[in-house]
XYZ file of C-alpha atoms in Angstrom:
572
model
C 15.328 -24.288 -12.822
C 17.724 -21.799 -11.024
C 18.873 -18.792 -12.636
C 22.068 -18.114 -11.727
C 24.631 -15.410 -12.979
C 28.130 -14.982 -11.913
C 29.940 -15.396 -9.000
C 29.138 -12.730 -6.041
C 32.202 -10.122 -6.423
C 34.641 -8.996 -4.043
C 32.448 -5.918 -3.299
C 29.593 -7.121 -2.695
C 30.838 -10.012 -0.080
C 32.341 -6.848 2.127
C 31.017 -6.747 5.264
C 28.649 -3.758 6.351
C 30.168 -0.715 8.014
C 31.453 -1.590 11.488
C 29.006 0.644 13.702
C 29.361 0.918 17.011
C 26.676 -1.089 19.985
C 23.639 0.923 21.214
C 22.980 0.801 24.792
C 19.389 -0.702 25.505
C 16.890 1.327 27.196
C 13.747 0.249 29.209
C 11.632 1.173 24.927
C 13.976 -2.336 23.431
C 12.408 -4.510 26.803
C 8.940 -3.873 25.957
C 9.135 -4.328 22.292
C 11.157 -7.693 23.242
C 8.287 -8.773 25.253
C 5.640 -7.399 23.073
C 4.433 -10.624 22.051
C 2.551 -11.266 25.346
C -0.057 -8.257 25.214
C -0.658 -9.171 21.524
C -1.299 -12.742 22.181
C -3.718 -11.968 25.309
C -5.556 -8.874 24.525
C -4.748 -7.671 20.834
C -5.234 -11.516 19.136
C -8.516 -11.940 20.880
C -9.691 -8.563 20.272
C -8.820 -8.730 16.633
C -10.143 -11.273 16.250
C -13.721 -10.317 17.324
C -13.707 -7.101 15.434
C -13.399 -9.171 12.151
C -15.555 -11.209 13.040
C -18.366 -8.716 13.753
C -17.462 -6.683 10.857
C -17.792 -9.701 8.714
C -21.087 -10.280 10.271
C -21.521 -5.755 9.307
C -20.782 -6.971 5.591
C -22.845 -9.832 5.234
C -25.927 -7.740 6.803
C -24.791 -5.026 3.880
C -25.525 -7.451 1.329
C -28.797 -8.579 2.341
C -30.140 -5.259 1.672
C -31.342 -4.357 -2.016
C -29.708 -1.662 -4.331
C -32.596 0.789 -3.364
C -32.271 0.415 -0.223
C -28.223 0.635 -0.163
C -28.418 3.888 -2.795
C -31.040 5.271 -0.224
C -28.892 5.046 2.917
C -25.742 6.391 0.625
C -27.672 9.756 -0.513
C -29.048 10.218 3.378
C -25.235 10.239 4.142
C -24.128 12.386 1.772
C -27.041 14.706 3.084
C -25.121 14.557 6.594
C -22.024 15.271 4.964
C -23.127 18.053 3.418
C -25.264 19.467 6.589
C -21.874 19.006 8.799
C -19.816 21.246 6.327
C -22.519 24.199 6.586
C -21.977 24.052 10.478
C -18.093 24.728 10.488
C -17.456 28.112 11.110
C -14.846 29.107 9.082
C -12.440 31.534 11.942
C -12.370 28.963 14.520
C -13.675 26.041 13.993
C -9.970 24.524 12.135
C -9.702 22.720 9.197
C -11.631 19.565 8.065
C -11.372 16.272 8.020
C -12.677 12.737 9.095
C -13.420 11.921 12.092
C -11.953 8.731 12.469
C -9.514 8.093 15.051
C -5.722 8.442 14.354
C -4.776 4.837 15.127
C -7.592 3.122 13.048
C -5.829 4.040 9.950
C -3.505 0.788 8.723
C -0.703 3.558 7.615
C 2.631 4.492 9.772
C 2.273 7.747 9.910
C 1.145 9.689 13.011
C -1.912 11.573 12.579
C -0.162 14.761 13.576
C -2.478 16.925 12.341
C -5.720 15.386 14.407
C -3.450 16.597 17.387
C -4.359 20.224 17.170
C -7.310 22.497 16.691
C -9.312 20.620 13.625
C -13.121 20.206 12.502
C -14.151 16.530 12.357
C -16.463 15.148 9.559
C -18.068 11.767 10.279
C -17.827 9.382 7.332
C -18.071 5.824 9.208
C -21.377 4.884 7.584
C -19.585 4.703 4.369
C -19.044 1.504 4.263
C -20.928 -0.632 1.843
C -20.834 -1.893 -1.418
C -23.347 0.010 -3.479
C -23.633 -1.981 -6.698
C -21.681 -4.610 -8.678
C -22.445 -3.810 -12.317
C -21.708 -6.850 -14.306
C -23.081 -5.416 -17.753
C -20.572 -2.391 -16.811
C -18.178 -4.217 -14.926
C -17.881 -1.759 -12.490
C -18.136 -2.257 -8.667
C -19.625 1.099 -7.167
C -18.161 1.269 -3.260
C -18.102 3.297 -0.476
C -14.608 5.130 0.507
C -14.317 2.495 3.874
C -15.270 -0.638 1.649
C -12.008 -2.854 2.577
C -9.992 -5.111 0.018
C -11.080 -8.918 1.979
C -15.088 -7.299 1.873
C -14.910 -6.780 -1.961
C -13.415 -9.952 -2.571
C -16.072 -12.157 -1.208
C -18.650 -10.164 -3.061
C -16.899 -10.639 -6.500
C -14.454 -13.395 -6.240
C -17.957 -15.867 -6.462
C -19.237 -14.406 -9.441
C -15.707 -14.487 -11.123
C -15.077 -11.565 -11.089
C -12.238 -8.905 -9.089
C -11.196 -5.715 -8.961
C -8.487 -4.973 -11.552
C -6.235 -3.835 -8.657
C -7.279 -5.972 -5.790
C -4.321 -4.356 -2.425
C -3.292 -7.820 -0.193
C -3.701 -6.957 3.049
C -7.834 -7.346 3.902
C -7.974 -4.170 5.636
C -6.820 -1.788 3.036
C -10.176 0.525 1.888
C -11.016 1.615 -0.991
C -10.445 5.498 -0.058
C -7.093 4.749 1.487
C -6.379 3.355 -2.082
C -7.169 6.144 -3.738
C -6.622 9.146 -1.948
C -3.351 7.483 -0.873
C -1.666 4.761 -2.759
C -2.769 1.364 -3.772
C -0.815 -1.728 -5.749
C -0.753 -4.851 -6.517
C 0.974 -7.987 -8.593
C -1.374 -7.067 -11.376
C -0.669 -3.200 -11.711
C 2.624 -3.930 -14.402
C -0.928 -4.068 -16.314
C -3.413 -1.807 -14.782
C -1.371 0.749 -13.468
C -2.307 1.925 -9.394
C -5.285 1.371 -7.825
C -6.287 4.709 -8.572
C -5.947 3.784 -12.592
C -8.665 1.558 -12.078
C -11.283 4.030 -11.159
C -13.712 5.181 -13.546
C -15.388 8.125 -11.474
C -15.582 9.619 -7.890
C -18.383 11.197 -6.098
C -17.098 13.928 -4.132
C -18.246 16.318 -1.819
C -16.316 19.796 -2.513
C -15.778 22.432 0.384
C -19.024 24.409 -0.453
C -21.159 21.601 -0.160
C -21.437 20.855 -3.578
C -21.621 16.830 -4.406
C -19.852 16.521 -8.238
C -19.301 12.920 -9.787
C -15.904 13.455 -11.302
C -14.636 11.095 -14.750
C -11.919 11.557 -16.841
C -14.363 13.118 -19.352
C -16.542 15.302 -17.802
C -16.298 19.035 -16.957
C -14.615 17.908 -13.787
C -11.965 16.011 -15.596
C -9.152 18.060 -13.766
C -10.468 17.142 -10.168
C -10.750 13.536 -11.459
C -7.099 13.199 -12.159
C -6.131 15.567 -9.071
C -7.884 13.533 -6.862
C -5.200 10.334 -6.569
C -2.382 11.009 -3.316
C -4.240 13.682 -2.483
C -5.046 12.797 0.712
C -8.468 13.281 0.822
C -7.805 17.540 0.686
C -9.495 18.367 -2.391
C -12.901 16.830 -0.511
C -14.267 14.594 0.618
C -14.616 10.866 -1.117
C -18.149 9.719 -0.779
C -18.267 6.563 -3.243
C -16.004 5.550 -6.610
C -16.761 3.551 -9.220
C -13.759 0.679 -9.889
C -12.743 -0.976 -12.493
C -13.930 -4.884 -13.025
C -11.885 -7.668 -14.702
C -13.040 -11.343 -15.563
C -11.108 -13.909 -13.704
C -10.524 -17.549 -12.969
C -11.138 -19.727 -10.166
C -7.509 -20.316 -9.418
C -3.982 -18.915 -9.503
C -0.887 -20.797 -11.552
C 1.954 -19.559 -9.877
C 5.223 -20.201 -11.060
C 8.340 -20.016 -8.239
C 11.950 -19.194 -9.669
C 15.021 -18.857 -7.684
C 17.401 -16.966 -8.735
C 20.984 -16.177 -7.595
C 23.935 -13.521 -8.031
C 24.987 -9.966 -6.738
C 21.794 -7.910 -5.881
C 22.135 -5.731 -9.112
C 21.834 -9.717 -10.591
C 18.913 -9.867 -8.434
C 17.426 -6.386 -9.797
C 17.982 -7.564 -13.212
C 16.525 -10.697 -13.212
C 13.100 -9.461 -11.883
C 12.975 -7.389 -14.200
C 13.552 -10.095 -16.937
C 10.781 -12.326 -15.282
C 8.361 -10.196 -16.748
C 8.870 -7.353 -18.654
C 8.607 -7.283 -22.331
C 10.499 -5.236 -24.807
C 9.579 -1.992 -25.912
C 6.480 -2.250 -28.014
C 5.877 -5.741 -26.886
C 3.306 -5.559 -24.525
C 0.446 -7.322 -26.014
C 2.841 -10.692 -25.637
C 0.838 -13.528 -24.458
C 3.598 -14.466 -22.421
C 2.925 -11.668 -20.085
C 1.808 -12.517 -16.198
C -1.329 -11.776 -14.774
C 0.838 -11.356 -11.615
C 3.819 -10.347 -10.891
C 5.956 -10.324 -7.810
C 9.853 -11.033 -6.444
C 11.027 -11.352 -3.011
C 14.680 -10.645 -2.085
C 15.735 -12.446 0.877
C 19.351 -11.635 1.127
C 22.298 -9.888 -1.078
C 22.446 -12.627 -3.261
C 19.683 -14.717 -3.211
C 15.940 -13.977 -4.380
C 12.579 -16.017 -5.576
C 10.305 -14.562 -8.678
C 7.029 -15.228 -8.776
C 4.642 -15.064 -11.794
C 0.913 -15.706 -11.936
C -1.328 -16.569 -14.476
C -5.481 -17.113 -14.106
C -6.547 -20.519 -14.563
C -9.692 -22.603 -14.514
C -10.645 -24.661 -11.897
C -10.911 -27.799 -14.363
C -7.215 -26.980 -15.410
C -6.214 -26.749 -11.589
C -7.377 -30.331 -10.652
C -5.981 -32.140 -13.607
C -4.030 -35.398 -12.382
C -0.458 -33.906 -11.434
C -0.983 -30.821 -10.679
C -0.628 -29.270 -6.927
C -3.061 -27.193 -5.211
C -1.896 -25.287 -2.349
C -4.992 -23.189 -0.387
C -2.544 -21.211 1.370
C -5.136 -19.330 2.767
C -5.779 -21.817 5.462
C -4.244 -20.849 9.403
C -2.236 -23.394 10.081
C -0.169 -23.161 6.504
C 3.429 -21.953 6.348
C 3.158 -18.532 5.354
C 3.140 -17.405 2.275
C 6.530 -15.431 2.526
C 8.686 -18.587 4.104
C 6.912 -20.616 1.186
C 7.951 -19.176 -1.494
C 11.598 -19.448 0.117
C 11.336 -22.676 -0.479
C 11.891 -22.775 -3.968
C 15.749 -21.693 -2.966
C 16.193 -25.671 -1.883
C 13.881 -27.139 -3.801
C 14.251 -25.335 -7.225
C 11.787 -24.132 -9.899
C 7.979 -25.328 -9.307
C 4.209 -24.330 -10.347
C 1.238 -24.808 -7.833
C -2.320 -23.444 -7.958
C -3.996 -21.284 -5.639
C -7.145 -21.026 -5.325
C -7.961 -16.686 -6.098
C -9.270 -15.097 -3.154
C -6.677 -16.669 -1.351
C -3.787 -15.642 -3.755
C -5.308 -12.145 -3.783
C -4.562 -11.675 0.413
C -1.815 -14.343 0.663
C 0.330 -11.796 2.389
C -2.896 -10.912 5.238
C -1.653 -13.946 7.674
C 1.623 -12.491 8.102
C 1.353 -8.878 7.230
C 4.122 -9.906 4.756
C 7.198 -10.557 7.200
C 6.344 -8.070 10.104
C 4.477 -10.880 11.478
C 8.026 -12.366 13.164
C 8.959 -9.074 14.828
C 5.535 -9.031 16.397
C 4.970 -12.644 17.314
C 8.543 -14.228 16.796
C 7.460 -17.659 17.070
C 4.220 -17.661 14.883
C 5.150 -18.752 12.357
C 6.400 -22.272 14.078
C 4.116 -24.712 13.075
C 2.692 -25.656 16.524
C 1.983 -22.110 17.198
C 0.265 -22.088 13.626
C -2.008 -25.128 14.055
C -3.023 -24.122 17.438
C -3.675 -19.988 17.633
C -2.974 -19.482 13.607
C -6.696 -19.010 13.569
C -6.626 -15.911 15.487
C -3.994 -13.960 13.176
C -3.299 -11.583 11.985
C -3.361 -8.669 14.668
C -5.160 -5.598 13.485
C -2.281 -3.434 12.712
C -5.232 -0.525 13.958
C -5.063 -2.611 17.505
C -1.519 -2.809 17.237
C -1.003 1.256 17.021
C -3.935 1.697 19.916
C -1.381 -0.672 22.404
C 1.880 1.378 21.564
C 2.258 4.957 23.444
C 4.566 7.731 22.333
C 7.571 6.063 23.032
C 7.189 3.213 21.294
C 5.524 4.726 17.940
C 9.235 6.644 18.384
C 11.077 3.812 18.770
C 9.302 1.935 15.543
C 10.263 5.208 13.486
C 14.243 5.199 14.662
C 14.551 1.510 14.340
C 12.203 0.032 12.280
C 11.927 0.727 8.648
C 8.475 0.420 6.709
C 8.918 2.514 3.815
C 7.760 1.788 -0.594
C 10.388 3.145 -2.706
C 8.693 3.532 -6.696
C 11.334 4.063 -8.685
C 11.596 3.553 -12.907
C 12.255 -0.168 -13.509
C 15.307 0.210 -15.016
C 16.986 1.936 -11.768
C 15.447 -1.278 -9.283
C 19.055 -2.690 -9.580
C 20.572 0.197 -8.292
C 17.427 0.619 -6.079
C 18.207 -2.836 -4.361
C 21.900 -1.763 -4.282
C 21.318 1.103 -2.266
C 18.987 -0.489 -0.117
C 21.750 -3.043 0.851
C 24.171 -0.551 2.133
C 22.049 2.254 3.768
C 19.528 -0.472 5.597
C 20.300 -4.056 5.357
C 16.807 -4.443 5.617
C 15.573 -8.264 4.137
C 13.083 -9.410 2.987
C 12.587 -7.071 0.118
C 9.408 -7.097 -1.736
C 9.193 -6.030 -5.901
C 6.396 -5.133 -7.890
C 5.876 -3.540 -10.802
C 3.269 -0.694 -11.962
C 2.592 1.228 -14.972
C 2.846 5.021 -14.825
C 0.682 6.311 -17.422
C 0.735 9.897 -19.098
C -1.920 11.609 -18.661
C -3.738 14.502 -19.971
C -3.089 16.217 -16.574
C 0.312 16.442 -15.292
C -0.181 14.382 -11.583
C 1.358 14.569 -8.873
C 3.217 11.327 -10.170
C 3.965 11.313 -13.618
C 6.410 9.316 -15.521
C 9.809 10.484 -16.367
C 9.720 13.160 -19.300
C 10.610 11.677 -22.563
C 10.649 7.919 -21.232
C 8.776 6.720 -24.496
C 11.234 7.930 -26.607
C 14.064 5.888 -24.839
C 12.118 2.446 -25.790
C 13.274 1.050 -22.569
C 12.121 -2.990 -21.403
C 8.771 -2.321 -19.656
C 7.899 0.765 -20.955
C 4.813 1.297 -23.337
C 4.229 4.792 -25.601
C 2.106 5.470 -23.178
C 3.364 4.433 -20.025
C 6.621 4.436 -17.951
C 6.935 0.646 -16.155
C 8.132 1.641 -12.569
C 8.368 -0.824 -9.467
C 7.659 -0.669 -6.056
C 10.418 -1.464 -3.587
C 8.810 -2.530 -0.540
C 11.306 -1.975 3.038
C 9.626 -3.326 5.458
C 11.709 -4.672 8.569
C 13.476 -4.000 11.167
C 17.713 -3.110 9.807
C 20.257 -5.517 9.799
C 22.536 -2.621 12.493
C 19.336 -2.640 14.471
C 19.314 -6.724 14.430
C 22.768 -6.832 15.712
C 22.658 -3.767 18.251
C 24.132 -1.507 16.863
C 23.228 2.400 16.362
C 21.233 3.495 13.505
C 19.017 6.848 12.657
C 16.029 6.004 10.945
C 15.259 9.521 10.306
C 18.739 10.013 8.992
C 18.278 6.885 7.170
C 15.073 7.954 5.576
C 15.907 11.122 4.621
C 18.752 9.742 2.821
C 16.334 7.507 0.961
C 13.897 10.922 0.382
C 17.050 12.202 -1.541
C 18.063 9.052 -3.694
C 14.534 9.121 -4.733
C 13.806 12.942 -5.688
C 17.383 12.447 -7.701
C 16.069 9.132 -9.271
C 12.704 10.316 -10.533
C 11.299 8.253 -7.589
C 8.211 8.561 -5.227
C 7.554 8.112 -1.452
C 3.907 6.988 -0.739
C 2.931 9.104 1.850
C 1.382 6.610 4.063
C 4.546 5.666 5.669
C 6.577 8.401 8.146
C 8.163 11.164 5.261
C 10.813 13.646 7.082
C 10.923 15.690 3.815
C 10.659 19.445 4.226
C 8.186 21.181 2.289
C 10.463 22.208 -0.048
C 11.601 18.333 -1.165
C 7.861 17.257 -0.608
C 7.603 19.328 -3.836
C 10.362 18.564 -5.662
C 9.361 14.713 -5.221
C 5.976 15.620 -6.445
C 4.249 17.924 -8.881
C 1.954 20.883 -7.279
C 0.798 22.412 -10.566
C -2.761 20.882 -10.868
C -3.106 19.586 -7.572
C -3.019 23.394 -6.065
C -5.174 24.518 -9.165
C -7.708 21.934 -7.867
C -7.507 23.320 -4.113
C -7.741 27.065 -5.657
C -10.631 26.044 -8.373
C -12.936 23.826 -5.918
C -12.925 25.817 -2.823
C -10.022 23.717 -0.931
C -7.727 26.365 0.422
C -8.192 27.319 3.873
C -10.939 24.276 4.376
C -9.219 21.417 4.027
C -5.646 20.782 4.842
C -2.941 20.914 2.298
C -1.495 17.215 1.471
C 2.023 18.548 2.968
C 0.641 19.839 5.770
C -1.670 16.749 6.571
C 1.937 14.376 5.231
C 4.085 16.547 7.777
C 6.003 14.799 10.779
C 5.383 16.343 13.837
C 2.689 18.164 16.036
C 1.595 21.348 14.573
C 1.006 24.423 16.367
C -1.665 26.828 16.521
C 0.236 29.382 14.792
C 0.602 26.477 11.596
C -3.446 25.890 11.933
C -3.755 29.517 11.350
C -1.990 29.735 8.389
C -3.418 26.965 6.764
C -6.925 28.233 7.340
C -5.674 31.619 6.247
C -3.122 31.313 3.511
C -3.885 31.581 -0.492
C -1.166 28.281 -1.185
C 2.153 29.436 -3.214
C 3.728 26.983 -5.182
C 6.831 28.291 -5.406
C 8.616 24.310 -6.036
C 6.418 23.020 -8.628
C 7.929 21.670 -11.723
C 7.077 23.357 -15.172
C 7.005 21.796 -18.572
């Protein structure tokens, strides 16, 4: 089955503005031949590193609860004892001490660039406890997304928000942003945590819950970049699963506000109808061009179900399978179809190929002998990746290379995808859907005011459906040769977002001035966190650690100095 709406109009077959050729410099060489220091010394070295820390997790496991809990409360104890020795007027501002290109986001680590007091949190790394009467899986802030997995996938179990790529960790999920196919029911990956252990600037270890005399530090806590304090362990949501995915494939054709629409229609219920059975597990829609798209929805089944005569299972998971991206393309020839994949593999089936950025990197791995014979060593660590690049080329990425997450209300993805189209030309495009609940705390996300009472498809009474449009590629001007500002181009996107009620995860490079940062987001309780638990001249400010650029001295001292004004945050 191919859904298919009406013909393509005039205006949307109009070729892209004329722009005129950019002159290469020596920056476009390297990048071309990129591919040969991946394949010879970042492949082989990625490789090794997940295969020792694989060998680090399995060694975690081995060792009992006590013993786990006993190493975690000796680390806290560290923690603690390295705050006491930071001396206040010169010593900078805190935070961790891990290096600036380890981190999986885009952003440069400006901030580690200057005067700053380093905090060493690379022992937190284990899984402390999977509670199965509590369904709760208690982990350490570097805990990654492929490590939790192959504790809990066995015992059929998950994470209610489980991120694709391995490498993702739990604290970069929280104190940053985290999604998934499942979060149109779940929310973020920060809605899935029931409490956080934190240690505040004094010292002081709190566990924060929604219900507790912390409760405003528990709801402060999520894109707050780890400046409240410092994220010792969280307790996560856990959800019963099956052994396999049933995933349906659905082309579907038309303009790209067609597109929009019919993603959202895979989907989304009606106002009030959200207990339908006929709602996903997963969700998830790939644009490839203008007009042409695939929708994908999952649903949990049995591994009894999965190997009933007729039915196709496809363990995509393995290295020398098409990936997962080029796959689902498929269904654009071949039409409507249903496989079943087995979970774990479903849950990172975007890992092999770092969803398309795989082909800019290694432009012929995905070729099938290329696949069968090194396939096995993918994907690069995208940590390796940023170590290899120098100045230049981390400039270079930012100007012509667009990796950006645009969360905008579901009912605005159609215009989303539309203005996507003629600012960037940048395909693939990657949808998914997340709930934005209201809280008891205005967050620094929060749904649009009043959204319940406009009973829109998607939305709940008690939370806003929004999406996730996922840029990631290099832009159609850039593919041809031609000139194109990505900073121009991303500030332009800042704007169409802060007008749309959208946010900007603030993983990705952000050119927003302070003044947009908080008109995006909401400051109220955010700053009365930093004011209440000690925050303000300890740790950095979120738009200070978010900024672009090197700070100076004179910026360090201010921030270690300065009571925070909040002279841009919204009121009610």
């Amino acid at each position: 089955m191919v859904i298919r709406f009406s013909s393509p109009k005039m205006s949307d077959l109009e070729a892209p503005l004329v722009r005129p050729k950019r002159k290469k410099v020596w920056v476009d060489y390297f990048v071309q031949f990129r591919w040969i220091i991946v394949i010879f010394v970042v492949l082989p070295i990625s490789f090794t590193l997940y295969f020792l820390t694989y060998l680090g997790d399995v060694r975690s496991e081995w060792k009992s609860y006590k013993q786990r809990q006993k190493e975690h409360e000796e680390n806290v104890k560290k923690v603690v004892k390295r705050l006491a020795e930071r001396n206040p007027s010169k010593d900078g501002l805190v935070c961790t001490a891990r290096k600036p290109w380890i981190a999986v986001g885009m952003r440069n680590v400006d901030y580690k660039r200057v005067r700053h007091f380093e905090v060493d949190l690379s022992a937190f790394r284990n899984i402390l406890e999977i509670d199965q009467e509590r369904m709760i899986a208690k982990c350490e802030p570097l805990v990654n997304m492929g490590q939790i997995t192959r504790a809990t996938v066995p015992l059929n179990l998950a994470l209610a928000v489980v991120a694709e790529l391995d490498d993702l960790t739990v604290g970069g999920l929280i104190n940053g942003y985290g999604i998934e196919g499942s979060s149109h029911l779940y929310g973020l990956f920060s809605d899935t945590v029931v409490a956080y252990e934190i240690v505040l600037a004094g010292g002081r270890v709190v566990r924060a819950t929604k219900d507790n005399e912390y409760a405003d530090l528990f709801y402060a806590i999520p894109w707050s970049q780890g400046t409240l304090g410092l994220l010792v362990s969280a307790e996560i949501k856990l959800i019963p699963i099956k052994e396999y995915m049933k995933l349906t494939y659905k082309p579907v054709r038309g303009s790209v506000k067609e597109l929009g629409k019919a993603y959202i229609d895979s989907f989304a219920p009606r106002f009030g109808e959200e207990n339908s059975e006929e709602v996903p597990d997963f969700v998830e829609t790939m644009i490839y061009n203008p007009h042409e798209g695939v929708c994908m929805t999952g649903k949990y089944a049995s591994k009894e179900e999965a190997k009933k005569k007729g039915n196709t299972i496809n363990s995509v998971g393995w290295w020398f399978k098409p990936w997962f991206y080029q796959h689902a393309q498929t269904a654009l020839t071949k039409g409507e179809f249903v496989e079943y994949i087995p979970t774990r593999e479903y849950y990172h089936r975007h890992t092999r190929c770092l969803y398309w950025e795989g082909k800019l990197i290694l432009p012929f791995a995905d070729q099938w002998w290329f696949r069968y014979s090194l396939g096995w060593l993918m994907p690069p660590k995208v940590s390796l990746l940023k170590a290899t690049q120098g100045e230049a080329i981390r400039n270079y990425y930012h100007e012509m290379h667009v990796i950006q997450d645009m969360l905008v209300p579901l009912y605005k993805v159609p215009d989303a995808l539309e203005w996507v189209d003629r600012e960037m030309e940048v395909y693939p495009l990657w949808l998914c859907p997340h709930l934005l609940y209201k809280l008891p705390y205005k967050t620094m996300v929060y749904p649009e005011p009043g959204f319940e009472e406009q009973c829109r498809q998607g939305d709940t009474p008690y939370a806003q459906m929004y999406t996730d449009v996922g840029v990631y590629y290099a832009p159609g001007p850039v593919l041809r040769g031609e000139v194109f500002d990505g900073a121009d181009a991303v500030r332009r996107m800042e704007s169409w977002l802060i007008e749309n009620h959208g946010f900007q995860p603030q993983y990705a490079v952000s050119e927003l001035n302070e003044k947009n940062f908080w008109r995006m987001f909401d400051a109220g309780l955010y700053e009365q966190c930093r004011n209440k638990y000690g925050a303000v001249g300890t740790f950095m400010s979120v738009y200070y650690k978010c900024k672009k650029g090197r700070k100076t001295e004179k910026e360090v001292q201010e921030a270690e100095q300065a009571q925070v004004e909040v002279p841009y945050a919204e009121t009610d």
